[in-house]
Amino acid sequence: MWTLPKPRYTNGRTPEKTQENELSVNIGGVRVILGGEMLNRYPESRLAELANIPTRSFDVITALCDDYDPTTKEFYFDRDPDAFKCIVEVYYFDEIHMKRGICPICFIKEMEFWRIDLDYLDECCKYSLNEKEEELAEIADKVKLILDDLEGDPELNRSQRYQKFIWKLMEKPESSFPARVIAIVSFLFILVSSVVMCLGTIPDLQVEDEEGNLIEHPTLDHIETMCIGWFTVEYVLRFISSPNKMRFALAFMNIIDFLAIMPFYVVLVLTSLGNAMMELANVQQAVQALRIMRIARIFKLARHSSGLQTLTYALKRSFKELGLLLMYMGVGIFVFSALGYTMEQSHPETLFRSIPQSFWWAIITMTTVGYGDIYPKTTLGRCNAAISFLCGVIAIALPIHPIINNFVIYYNKQKVLETAAKHELELMELQSLELSARKTRRLDGAPDDCGSSIRASRSDTHIPLLTGAHRTQRTPVKKQCSS
């Protein structure tokens, strides 16, 4: 409910007579008539300061607005009228809501221009602002990484330069052609090692040892040793060249790499100990268990596949949905296994011996697998089975859409971030050329003509998070030309 007079909007062409206590402002061609009493609710704002200027001093007025017409007493601002319509609501409702389609970062700049505190922004709009700031932070990180790869740091000594060179060679395939070749070779070693691990289990390709036991073919064993040697060298080089050793060791993918290498050397140690002591209890079982851990190396493919990384991130963001799925399935399994056990007790040849044993039947029924090793034989039991797999289909289908949606959102976000980072680099290069052209004109004694120079629009302003040496060296500081 409006407790103060509403602002009057006109098209900016037809002048409208204003009262003594009213303020006429022109925002990007849209004339707005505002009441002075309403503006004084926020005396520190730009509009309130304009309304309370005691003398119509042109210098004081032009410091607060872009232009002023003393005949119509109208103040002109080259700002976004749509954003102003949202900001002016703070004088009436003590809160601000952003319209859909307005960039949150640009809207914050508009609020800073009109000197309105950010605390008046509603919580729902602050959420959008936080998301945009996170995106800008990710873009800034991407740009900084690209600039570090392109420029390097001249303050580094020789050993630090070698360390950074090895790090880019092993971790950043896009940084150079040799790095891309190493990434391809590593990918091939992962595939070869996985294939060899599978082929080694085929009885026709195995050979007998001195005791008559089947072991892997020596050729496959040699190939496996070569692959482990490559993985070991790769892991050691990445660890030595990493800028943060602790973060490197605790990273999930690096733990996977370590688990893919460690079983090979543990098996060597256990085998040597077993031979030395003639007979070591459970050595063979431990060796077999550690050999199974070699399947962890297939997860190394995620380091070279953006699709697998996207899937991992989507699953990580979908823990809540996956938790709901497990909860639904757990409740259903318990209920339907108990019902199935109770209903099947009247049959003399029942396969439901106990409720815990019925859990297996409920799992394969609700997931629509249906091996057929356990099945109901009574009419009520079959009705219970029909209801259980229908509920299982519904329980599985409900959280699938949020999980897929998280995957699509993250995948599209990565594409947008890559495009935005390229756009930021192009803008920085454009501004660097502009700075070079201005310096050249100054050295030649030519006037610095703002009209002939390349200038970026408000929508092309650079990322505020990109501050520091890169921004200072590569882009000029914008300034207005004096008339």
Short mmCIF file of C-alpha atoms in Angstrom, two decimals:
data_model
loop_
_atom_site.label_atom_id
_atom_site.label_comp_id
_atom_site.label_asym_id
_atom_site.label_seq_id
_atom_site.Cartn_x
_atom_site.Cartn_y
_atom_site.Cartn_z
CA MET A 1 0.00 0.00 0.00
CA TRP A 2 1.42 3.37 -1.03
CA THR A 3 1.81 5.71 1.95
CA LEU A 4 3.51 8.43 -0.15
CA PRO A 5 2.67 9.92 -3.56
CA LYS A 6 3.54 7.60 -6.41
CA PRO A 7 6.30 8.64 -8.83
CA ARG A 8 4.97 9.93 -12.15
CA TYR A 9 6.60 8.53 -15.29
CA THR A 10 6.49 10.26 -18.70
CA ASN A 11 8.15 9.56 -22.03
CA GLY A 12 10.74 12.28 -21.56
CA ARG A 13 9.48 14.47 -24.43
CA THR A 14 6.48 16.30 -23.02
CA PRO A 15 7.58 18.58 -20.16
CA GLU A 16 5.47 18.41 -17.05
CA LYS A 17 5.24 21.20 -14.54
CA THR A 18 6.66 20.23 -11.18
CA GLN A 19 5.64 21.49 -7.77
CA GLU A 20 7.99 23.25 -5.37
CA ASN A 21 8.59 20.11 -3.30
CA GLU A 22 9.02 17.80 -6.29
CA LEU A 23 12.12 16.70 -8.17
CA SER A 24 12.14 16.01 -11.93
CA VAL A 25 14.78 13.54 -13.11
CA ASN A 26 15.35 12.08 -16.55
CA ILE A 27 16.75 8.53 -16.41
CA GLY A 28 17.83 7.38 -19.86
CA GLY A 29 14.95 9.23 -21.57
CA VAL A 30 12.31 8.37 -18.97
CA ARG A 31 11.13 11.38 -16.95
CA VAL A 32 10.22 10.69 -13.34
CA ILE A 33 8.58 13.16 -10.93
CA LEU A 34 9.52 12.38 -7.33
CA GLY A 35 8.29 13.97 -4.12
CA GLY A 36 10.85 15.67 -1.91
CA GLU A 37 9.26 14.34 1.24
CA MET A 38 9.66 10.82 -0.04
CA LEU A 39 13.32 11.38 -1.00
CA ASN A 40 14.18 12.76 2.42
CA ARG A 41 13.49 9.35 3.96
CA TYR A 42 17.04 8.49 2.82
CA PRO A 43 18.97 11.77 3.14
CA GLU A 44 22.30 10.17 2.19
CA SER A 45 21.08 9.06 -1.24
CA ARG A 46 22.04 10.97 -4.41
CA LEU A 47 18.47 12.06 -5.17
CA ALA A 48 17.92 13.39 -1.65
CA GLU A 49 21.11 15.41 -1.91
CA LEU A 50 19.94 16.89 -5.22
CA ALA A 51 16.56 17.77 -3.74
CA ASN A 52 18.18 19.53 -0.78
CA ILE A 53 20.76 21.65 -2.61
CA PRO A 54 20.27 25.13 -1.14
CA THR A 55 21.58 27.04 -4.15
CA ARG A 56 21.24 26.04 -7.77
CA SER A 57 24.99 26.03 -8.28
CA PHE A 58 25.74 24.46 -11.65
CA ASP A 59 29.08 23.01 -10.49
CA VAL A 60 27.52 21.33 -7.47
CA ILE A 61 24.62 19.96 -9.51
CA THR A 62 26.79 18.58 -12.34
CA ALA A 63 28.88 16.77 -9.74
CA LEU A 64 25.77 14.79 -8.82
CA CYS A 65 24.16 14.29 -12.25
CA ASP A 66 25.20 14.13 -15.90
CA ASP A 67 23.37 17.30 -17.00
CA TYR A 68 20.89 19.88 -15.77
CA ASP A 69 18.30 22.04 -17.58
CA PRO A 70 17.67 25.21 -15.52
CA THR A 71 14.62 26.16 -17.60
CA THR A 72 12.68 23.00 -16.83
CA LYS A 73 14.65 22.28 -13.61
CA GLU A 74 15.24 18.74 -14.81
CA PHE A 75 18.20 16.56 -13.89
CA TYR A 76 19.56 14.14 -16.50
CA PHE A 77 21.19 10.78 -15.74
CA ASP A 78 22.65 8.42 -18.30
CA ARG A 79 21.64 5.34 -16.33
CA ASP A 80 19.44 2.28 -16.79
CA PRO A 81 15.74 3.28 -16.38
CA ASP A 82 14.63 -0.30 -15.67
CA ALA A 83 17.07 -0.62 -12.79
CA PHE A 84 16.01 2.81 -11.48
CA LYS A 85 12.36 1.72 -11.36
CA CYS A 86 13.42 -1.07 -9.01
CA ILE A 87 15.71 1.09 -6.90
CA VAL A 88 13.13 3.85 -6.37
CA GLU A 89 10.93 1.33 -4.55
CA VAL A 90 13.20 1.59 -1.52
CA TYR A 91 11.72 5.03 -0.78
CA TYR A 92 8.25 3.47 -0.50
CA PHE A 93 8.72 -0.10 0.74
CA ASP A 94 12.17 0.00 2.42
CA GLU A 95 13.29 -2.92 0.24
CA ILE A 96 14.36 -3.52 -3.34
CA HIS A 97 13.57 -6.34 -5.73
CA MET A 98 15.42 -6.88 -9.00
CA LYS A 99 13.43 -7.46 -12.14
CA ARG A 100 14.04 -10.65 -14.06
CA GLY A 101 16.59 -10.13 -16.82
CA ILE A 102 18.68 -7.48 -15.05
CA CYS A 103 22.30 -8.42 -14.42
CA PRO A 104 22.84 -8.58 -10.63
CA ILE A 105 26.34 -7.10 -10.86
CA CYS A 106 25.13 -4.16 -12.98
CA PHE A 107 22.24 -3.67 -10.57
CA ILE A 108 24.65 -3.46 -7.63
CA LYS A 109 26.61 -0.79 -9.51
CA GLU A 110 23.37 1.12 -10.02
CA MET A 111 22.62 0.93 -6.29
CA GLU A 112 26.11 2.20 -5.51
CA PHE A 113 25.61 5.10 -7.93
CA TRP A 114 22.32 6.13 -6.33
CA ARG A 115 23.94 5.64 -2.90
CA ILE A 116 21.49 3.04 -1.64
CA ASP A 117 22.82 0.55 0.88
CA LEU A 118 22.96 -3.08 -0.28
CA ASP A 119 21.18 -4.19 2.90
CA TYR A 120 17.89 -3.00 1.38
CA LEU A 121 18.15 -5.68 -1.33
CA ASP A 122 15.72 -8.50 -0.62
CA GLU A 123 17.04 -11.92 0.38
CA CYS A 124 15.81 -13.62 -2.80
CA CYS A 125 17.75 -11.12 -4.90
CA LYS A 126 20.85 -11.47 -2.72
CA TYR A 127 20.82 -15.18 -3.56
CA SER A 128 20.98 -14.35 -7.27
CA LEU A 129 23.79 -11.91 -6.56
CA ASN A 130 25.78 -14.55 -4.66
CA GLU A 131 25.41 -16.98 -7.55
CA LYS A 132 26.62 -14.36 -10.02
CA GLU A 133 29.58 -13.47 -7.79
CA GLU A 134 30.53 -17.14 -7.60
CA GLU A 135 30.42 -17.37 -11.39
CA LEU A 136 32.59 -14.25 -11.71
CA ALA A 137 35.04 -15.71 -9.20
CA GLU A 138 35.29 -18.91 -11.27
CA ILE A 139 35.76 -16.91 -14.46
CA ALA A 140 38.45 -14.82 -12.77
CA ASP A 141 40.24 -17.98 -11.62
CA LYS A 142 40.14 -19.40 -15.14
CA VAL A 143 41.49 -16.16 -16.61
CA LYS A 144 44.26 -15.98 -14.02
CA LEU A 145 45.28 -19.56 -14.76
CA ILE A 146 45.39 -18.83 -18.49
CA LEU A 147 47.42 -15.66 -17.92
CA ASP A 148 49.84 -17.51 -15.67
CA ASP A 149 50.36 -20.11 -18.39
CA LEU A 150 50.87 -17.46 -21.05
CA GLU A 151 53.02 -14.95 -19.19
CA GLY A 152 54.71 -16.70 -16.31
CA ASP A 153 56.21 -14.98 -13.29
CA PRO A 154 59.57 -13.25 -13.92
CA GLU A 155 60.32 -13.25 -10.17
CA LEU A 156 60.66 -17.05 -10.03
CA ASN A 157 64.13 -18.57 -9.84
CA ARG A 158 65.37 -21.35 -12.11
CA SER A 159 64.24 -24.26 -9.91
CA GLN A 160 60.78 -22.73 -9.46
CA ARG A 161 60.48 -22.23 -13.21
CA TYR A 162 61.39 -25.88 -13.80
CA GLN A 163 58.87 -26.91 -11.15
CA LYS A 164 56.12 -24.84 -12.80
CA PHE A 165 57.09 -26.15 -16.24
CA ILE A 166 56.80 -29.77 -15.07
CA TRP A 167 53.50 -29.01 -13.34
CA LYS A 168 51.99 -27.57 -16.53
CA LEU A 169 53.44 -30.45 -18.51
CA MET A 170 51.81 -33.09 -16.31
CA GLU A 171 48.60 -31.32 -15.21
CA LYS A 172 47.54 -28.97 -18.01
CA PRO A 173 47.23 -30.69 -21.40
CA GLU A 174 45.91 -27.49 -22.99
CA SER A 175 49.05 -25.50 -22.08
CA SER A 176 51.32 -26.92 -24.82
CA PHE A 177 51.67 -29.64 -27.45
CA PRO A 178 54.08 -31.81 -25.37
CA ALA A 179 51.63 -31.65 -22.44
CA ARG A 180 48.84 -32.80 -24.74
CA VAL A 181 51.01 -35.71 -25.96
CA ILE A 182 51.78 -36.76 -22.37
CA ALA A 183 48.07 -36.70 -21.54
CA ILE A 184 47.31 -38.94 -24.54
CA VAL A 185 50.11 -41.35 -23.60
CA SER A 186 48.84 -41.51 -20.02
CA PHE A 187 45.32 -42.19 -21.29
CA LEU A 188 46.63 -45.06 -23.46
CA PHE A 189 48.57 -46.55 -20.55
CA ILE A 190 45.40 -46.55 -18.45
CA LEU A 191 43.50 -48.38 -21.19
CA VAL A 192 46.31 -50.90 -21.77
CA SER A 193 46.65 -51.58 -18.03
CA SER A 194 42.90 -52.14 -17.67
CA VAL A 195 42.82 -54.49 -20.66
CA VAL A 196 45.83 -56.44 -19.35
CA MET A 197 44.17 -56.80 -15.94
CA CYS A 198 41.11 -58.34 -17.62
CA LEU A 199 43.09 -60.60 -19.96
CA GLY A 200 45.17 -61.91 -17.06
CA THR A 201 42.09 -63.61 -15.59
CA ILE A 202 41.39 -65.73 -18.70
CA PRO A 203 42.46 -69.34 -17.93
CA ASP A 204 43.61 -69.98 -21.52
CA LEU A 205 46.11 -67.11 -21.25
CA GLN A 206 47.48 -68.20 -17.87
CA VAL A 207 50.48 -70.46 -17.26
CA GLU A 208 51.36 -72.87 -14.45
CA ASP A 209 54.08 -72.13 -11.94
CA GLU A 210 56.42 -74.65 -10.31
CA GLU A 211 53.70 -75.71 -7.89
CA GLY A 212 51.08 -76.18 -10.60
CA ASN A 213 49.10 -73.05 -9.79
CA LEU A 214 47.76 -70.86 -12.58
CA ILE A 215 49.41 -67.45 -12.75
CA GLU A 216 49.34 -64.56 -15.22
CA HIS A 217 51.28 -64.90 -18.46
CA PRO A 218 54.80 -63.43 -18.17
CA THR A 219 54.18 -61.15 -21.16
CA LEU A 220 51.11 -59.65 -19.54
CA ASP A 221 53.06 -59.34 -16.31
CA HIS A 222 55.80 -57.38 -18.09
CA ILE A 223 53.24 -55.06 -19.69
CA GLU A 224 51.66 -54.52 -16.28
CA THR A 225 55.08 -53.64 -14.85
CA MET A 226 55.67 -51.10 -17.62
CA CYS A 227 52.29 -49.46 -16.98
CA ILE A 228 52.93 -49.29 -13.23
CA GLY A 229 56.34 -47.76 -13.93
CA TRP A 230 54.70 -45.04 -16.04
CA PHE A 231 52.06 -44.38 -13.38
CA THR A 232 54.75 -44.18 -10.69
CA VAL A 233 56.91 -41.71 -12.61
CA GLU A 234 53.84 -39.65 -13.47
CA TYR A 235 52.65 -39.53 -9.85
CA VAL A 236 56.10 -38.66 -8.49
CA LEU A 237 56.62 -35.85 -11.01
CA ARG A 238 53.20 -34.39 -10.28
CA PHE A 239 53.82 -34.60 -6.53
CA ILE A 240 57.26 -32.99 -6.74
CA SER A 241 56.08 -30.17 -9.00
CA SER A 242 52.81 -29.47 -7.18
CA PRO A 243 52.69 -26.00 -5.57
CA ASN A 244 50.83 -27.38 -2.52
CA LYS A 245 51.97 -30.86 -1.52
CA MET A 246 49.36 -31.36 1.22
CA ARG A 247 46.43 -30.38 -1.00
CA PHE A 248 47.81 -32.59 -3.76
CA ALA A 249 48.07 -35.63 -1.48
CA LEU A 250 44.55 -35.19 -0.09
CA ALA A 251 42.83 -34.57 -3.46
CA PHE A 252 40.33 -37.29 -4.34
CA MET A 253 41.71 -38.07 -7.81
CA ASN A 254 45.29 -38.17 -6.50
CA ILE A 255 44.20 -40.65 -3.82
CA ILE A 256 42.78 -42.78 -6.64
CA ASP A 257 46.11 -42.57 -8.46
CA PHE A 258 47.95 -43.66 -5.32
CA LEU A 259 45.58 -46.59 -4.75
CA ALA A 260 46.14 -47.69 -8.36
CA ILE A 261 49.91 -47.83 -7.83
CA MET A 262 50.26 -49.03 -4.23
CA PRO A 263 48.94 -52.64 -4.63
CA PHE A 264 51.69 -53.51 -7.12
CA TYR A 265 54.50 -52.67 -4.70
CA VAL A 266 52.70 -54.19 -1.71
CA VAL A 267 52.28 -57.44 -3.66
CA LEU A 268 56.01 -57.41 -4.45
CA VAL A 269 56.87 -56.99 -0.78
CA LEU A 270 54.43 -59.69 0.39
CA THR A 271 55.59 -62.11 -2.30
CA SER A 272 59.24 -61.63 -1.37
CA LEU A 273 58.45 -62.10 2.33
CA GLY A 274 56.45 -65.22 1.55
CA ASN A 275 59.29 -66.78 -0.44
CA ALA A 276 61.86 -65.88 2.19
CA MET A 277 59.86 -67.45 5.03
CA MET A 278 58.90 -70.47 2.92
CA GLU A 279 55.29 -70.29 4.06
CA LEU A 280 53.58 -67.09 5.22
CA ALA A 281 50.00 -67.42 6.45
CA ASN A 282 47.38 -65.68 4.33
CA VAL A 283 50.00 -64.16 2.00
CA GLN A 284 48.26 -65.52 -1.08
CA GLN A 285 44.89 -64.20 0.07
CA ALA A 286 46.35 -60.79 0.77
CA VAL A 287 47.97 -60.76 -2.67
CA GLN A 288 44.69 -61.60 -4.36
CA ALA A 289 42.85 -58.92 -2.38
CA LEU A 290 45.42 -56.30 -3.33
CA ARG A 291 45.30 -57.32 -6.97
CA ILE A 292 41.58 -56.60 -6.96
CA MET A 293 42.42 -53.04 -5.94
CA ARG A 294 43.93 -52.56 -9.38
CA ILE A 295 40.44 -51.79 -10.64
CA ALA A 296 40.90 -48.33 -9.07
CA ARG A 297 43.07 -47.33 -12.02
CA ILE A 298 40.03 -47.17 -14.28
CA PHE A 299 38.99 -44.10 -12.29
CA LYS A 300 42.16 -42.40 -13.50
CA LEU A 301 40.28 -41.82 -16.74
CA ALA A 302 38.34 -39.09 -14.94
CA ARG A 303 41.48 -36.93 -14.95
CA HIS A 304 41.39 -36.87 -18.74
CA SER A 305 37.63 -36.75 -19.28
CA SER A 306 35.58 -33.63 -18.62
CA GLY A 307 32.41 -35.70 -19.00
CA LEU A 308 33.33 -37.99 -16.10
CA GLN A 309 34.29 -34.96 -14.00
CA THR A 310 30.92 -33.40 -14.76
CA LEU A 311 29.14 -36.62 -13.78
CA THR A 312 31.11 -36.80 -10.52
CA TYR A 313 30.22 -33.21 -9.68
CA ALA A 314 26.54 -33.82 -10.50
CA LEU A 315 26.46 -36.81 -8.16
CA LYS A 316 28.21 -34.78 -5.47
CA ARG A 317 25.58 -32.05 -5.80
CA SER A 318 22.82 -34.68 -5.71
CA PHE A 319 23.61 -36.20 -2.32
CA LYS A 320 20.25 -35.02 -0.99
CA GLU A 321 18.31 -36.67 -3.83
CA LEU A 322 20.39 -39.84 -3.55
CA GLY A 323 19.76 -39.88 0.19
CA LEU A 324 16.02 -39.62 -0.41
CA LEU A 325 16.24 -42.47 -2.91
CA LEU A 326 18.06 -44.70 -0.42
CA MET A 327 15.56 -43.80 2.29
CA TYR A 328 12.57 -44.66 0.05
CA MET A 329 14.16 -47.92 -1.01
CA GLY A 330 15.14 -48.82 2.55
CA VAL A 331 11.62 -48.29 3.88
CA GLY A 332 10.10 -50.19 0.95
CA ILE A 333 12.53 -53.10 1.30
CA PHE A 334 11.78 -53.48 4.99
CA VAL A 335 7.98 -53.26 4.55
CA PHE A 336 7.63 -55.54 1.53
CA SER A 337 10.10 -58.14 2.78
CA ALA A 338 8.19 -58.38 6.07
CA LEU A 339 4.86 -58.66 4.21
CA GLY A 340 6.27 -61.23 1.82
CA TYR A 341 7.64 -63.37 4.65
CA THR A 342 4.29 -63.25 6.48
CA MET A 343 2.18 -64.06 3.42
CA GLU A 344 4.38 -66.93 2.27
CA GLN A 345 4.45 -68.80 5.56
CA SER A 346 1.22 -70.66 4.69
CA HIS A 347 2.85 -72.34 1.68
CA PRO A 348 4.70 -75.60 2.48
CA GLU A 349 7.45 -74.95 -0.12
CA THR A 350 8.05 -71.32 0.73
CA LEU A 351 11.36 -69.74 -0.25
CA PHE A 352 11.04 -66.95 2.34
CA ARG A 353 12.89 -68.48 5.32
CA SER A 354 13.28 -65.25 7.32
CA ILE A 355 12.77 -61.52 7.01
CA PRO A 356 16.52 -60.76 6.57
CA GLN A 357 16.64 -63.38 3.81
CA SER A 358 13.62 -61.69 2.23
CA PHE A 359 15.58 -58.43 1.97
CA TRP A 360 17.34 -59.83 -1.10
CA TRP A 361 14.01 -60.62 -2.77
CA ALA A 362 12.72 -57.10 -1.99
CA ILE A 363 15.85 -55.46 -3.41
CA ILE A 364 15.80 -57.29 -6.74
CA THR A 365 12.02 -56.83 -7.00
CA MET A 366 11.89 -53.09 -6.25
CA THR A 367 14.79 -52.46 -8.65
CA THR A 368 12.95 -54.55 -11.32
CA VAL A 369 15.93 -56.92 -11.71
CA GLY A 370 14.08 -60.11 -10.78
CA TYR A 371 16.63 -62.95 -10.85
CA GLY A 372 13.95 -65.50 -10.00
CA ASP A 373 15.96 -67.32 -7.36
CA ILE A 374 13.37 -66.28 -4.76
CA TYR A 375 9.76 -65.74 -5.77
CA PRO A 376 6.32 -65.85 -4.06
CA LYS A 377 4.04 -68.87 -4.53
CA THR A 378 0.84 -67.65 -2.90
CA THR A 379 -1.74 -65.27 -4.38
CA LEU A 380 -1.27 -62.66 -1.65
CA GLY A 381 2.50 -62.94 -2.04
CA ARG A 382 2.25 -62.24 -5.77
CA CYS A 383 0.03 -59.21 -5.13
CA ASN A 384 2.59 -57.99 -2.64
CA ALA A 385 5.34 -58.48 -5.27
CA ALA A 386 3.36 -56.52 -7.87
CA ILE A 387 2.86 -53.60 -5.50
CA SER A 388 6.52 -53.72 -4.44
CA PHE A 389 7.99 -53.35 -7.95
CA LEU A 390 5.46 -50.63 -8.83
CA CYS A 391 6.50 -48.68 -5.73
CA GLY A 392 10.14 -49.37 -6.59
CA VAL A 393 9.74 -47.87 -10.08
CA ILE A 394 8.12 -44.76 -8.60
CA ALA A 395 10.76 -44.41 -5.87
CA ILE A 396 13.61 -44.67 -8.38
CA ALA A 397 12.02 -42.35 -10.95
CA LEU A 398 11.29 -39.48 -8.55
CA PRO A 399 14.89 -38.30 -7.83
CA ILE A 400 16.22 -39.04 -11.32
CA HIS A 401 15.10 -35.73 -12.82
CA PRO A 402 16.89 -33.54 -10.19
CA ILE A 403 20.09 -35.55 -10.69
CA ILE A 404 19.92 -35.14 -14.48
CA ASN A 405 19.09 -31.47 -14.02
CA ASN A 406 22.19 -30.98 -11.86
CA PHE A 407 24.29 -32.64 -14.54
CA VAL A 408 22.88 -30.40 -17.31
CA ILE A 409 23.23 -27.25 -15.20
CA TYR A 410 26.87 -27.95 -14.35
CA TYR A 411 27.74 -28.94 -17.93
CA ASN A 412 26.16 -25.80 -19.39
CA LYS A 413 27.77 -23.70 -16.67
CA GLN A 414 31.22 -24.98 -17.60
CA LYS A 415 30.60 -24.10 -21.25
CA VAL A 416 29.44 -20.61 -20.28
CA LEU A 417 32.46 -20.11 -18.02
CA GLU A 418 34.85 -21.12 -20.80
CA THR A 419 33.17 -18.73 -23.23
CA ALA A 420 33.18 -15.92 -20.65
CA ALA A 421 36.86 -16.47 -19.90
CA LYS A 422 37.70 -16.24 -23.61
CA HIS A 423 35.59 -13.08 -23.88
CA GLU A 424 37.42 -11.56 -20.91
CA LEU A 425 40.79 -12.35 -22.48
CA GLU A 426 39.70 -10.79 -25.77
CA LEU A 427 38.49 -7.68 -23.91
CA MET A 428 41.76 -7.42 -22.01
CA GLU A 429 43.70 -7.72 -25.27
CA LEU A 430 41.49 -5.05 -26.85
CA GLN A 431 42.05 -2.67 -23.96
CA SER A 432 45.79 -3.39 -24.07
CA LEU A 433 45.83 -2.39 -27.74
CA GLU A 434 43.91 0.76 -26.85
CA LEU A 435 46.50 1.66 -24.21
CA SER A 436 49.34 1.07 -26.66
CA ALA A 437 47.63 3.26 -29.25
CA ARG A 438 47.17 6.08 -26.75
CA LYS A 439 50.81 5.92 -25.69
CA THR A 440 51.88 6.02 -29.33
CA ARG A 441 49.71 9.08 -30.01
CA ARG A 442 51.11 10.84 -26.96
CA LEU A 443 54.68 10.15 -28.04
CA ASP A 444 53.89 11.46 -31.53
CA GLY A 445 52.28 14.59 -30.09
CA ALA A 446 48.85 13.78 -31.53
CA PRO A 447 45.76 14.76 -29.51
CA ASP A 448 44.13 12.01 -27.47
CA ASP A 449 40.78 11.82 -29.22
CA CYS A 450 38.28 9.80 -27.23
CA GLY A 451 36.03 9.47 -30.24
CA SER A 452 38.64 7.68 -32.32
CA SER A 453 39.82 5.33 -29.56
CA ILE A 454 38.36 1.91 -28.91
CA ARG A 455 36.10 2.11 -25.88
CA ALA A 456 34.19 -0.63 -24.16
CA SER A 457 30.55 -0.21 -23.33
CA ARG A 458 29.13 -0.58 -19.84
CA SER A 459 28.20 -4.18 -20.60
CA ASP A 460 31.85 -4.93 -21.45
CA THR A 461 33.37 -3.78 -18.19
CA HIS A 462 35.96 -6.20 -16.92
CA ILE A 463 35.53 -8.53 -14.00
CA PRO A 464 36.04 -6.67 -10.70
CA LEU A 465 37.64 -9.75 -9.14
CA LEU A 466 40.51 -9.61 -11.64
CA THR A 467 42.73 -7.24 -9.73
CA GLY A 468 46.45 -7.26 -9.31
CA ALA A 469 49.42 -7.53 -11.58
CA HIS A 470 47.64 -9.06 -14.56
CA ARG A 471 44.98 -6.37 -14.68
CA THR A 472 47.54 -3.60 -14.19
CA GLN A 473 49.91 -4.83 -16.86
CA ARG A 474 47.48 -5.85 -19.56
CA THR A 475 44.64 -3.32 -19.37
CA PRO A 476 44.56 0.44 -19.03
CA VAL A 477 42.69 2.41 -16.45
CA LYS A 478 39.64 4.03 -18.01
CA LYS A 479 39.28 7.77 -17.70
CA GLN A 480 36.93 10.35 -19.13
CA CYS A 481 38.33 12.84 -21.58
CA SER A 482 38.01 16.43 -20.50
CA SER A 483 36.03 18.60 -22.82
#
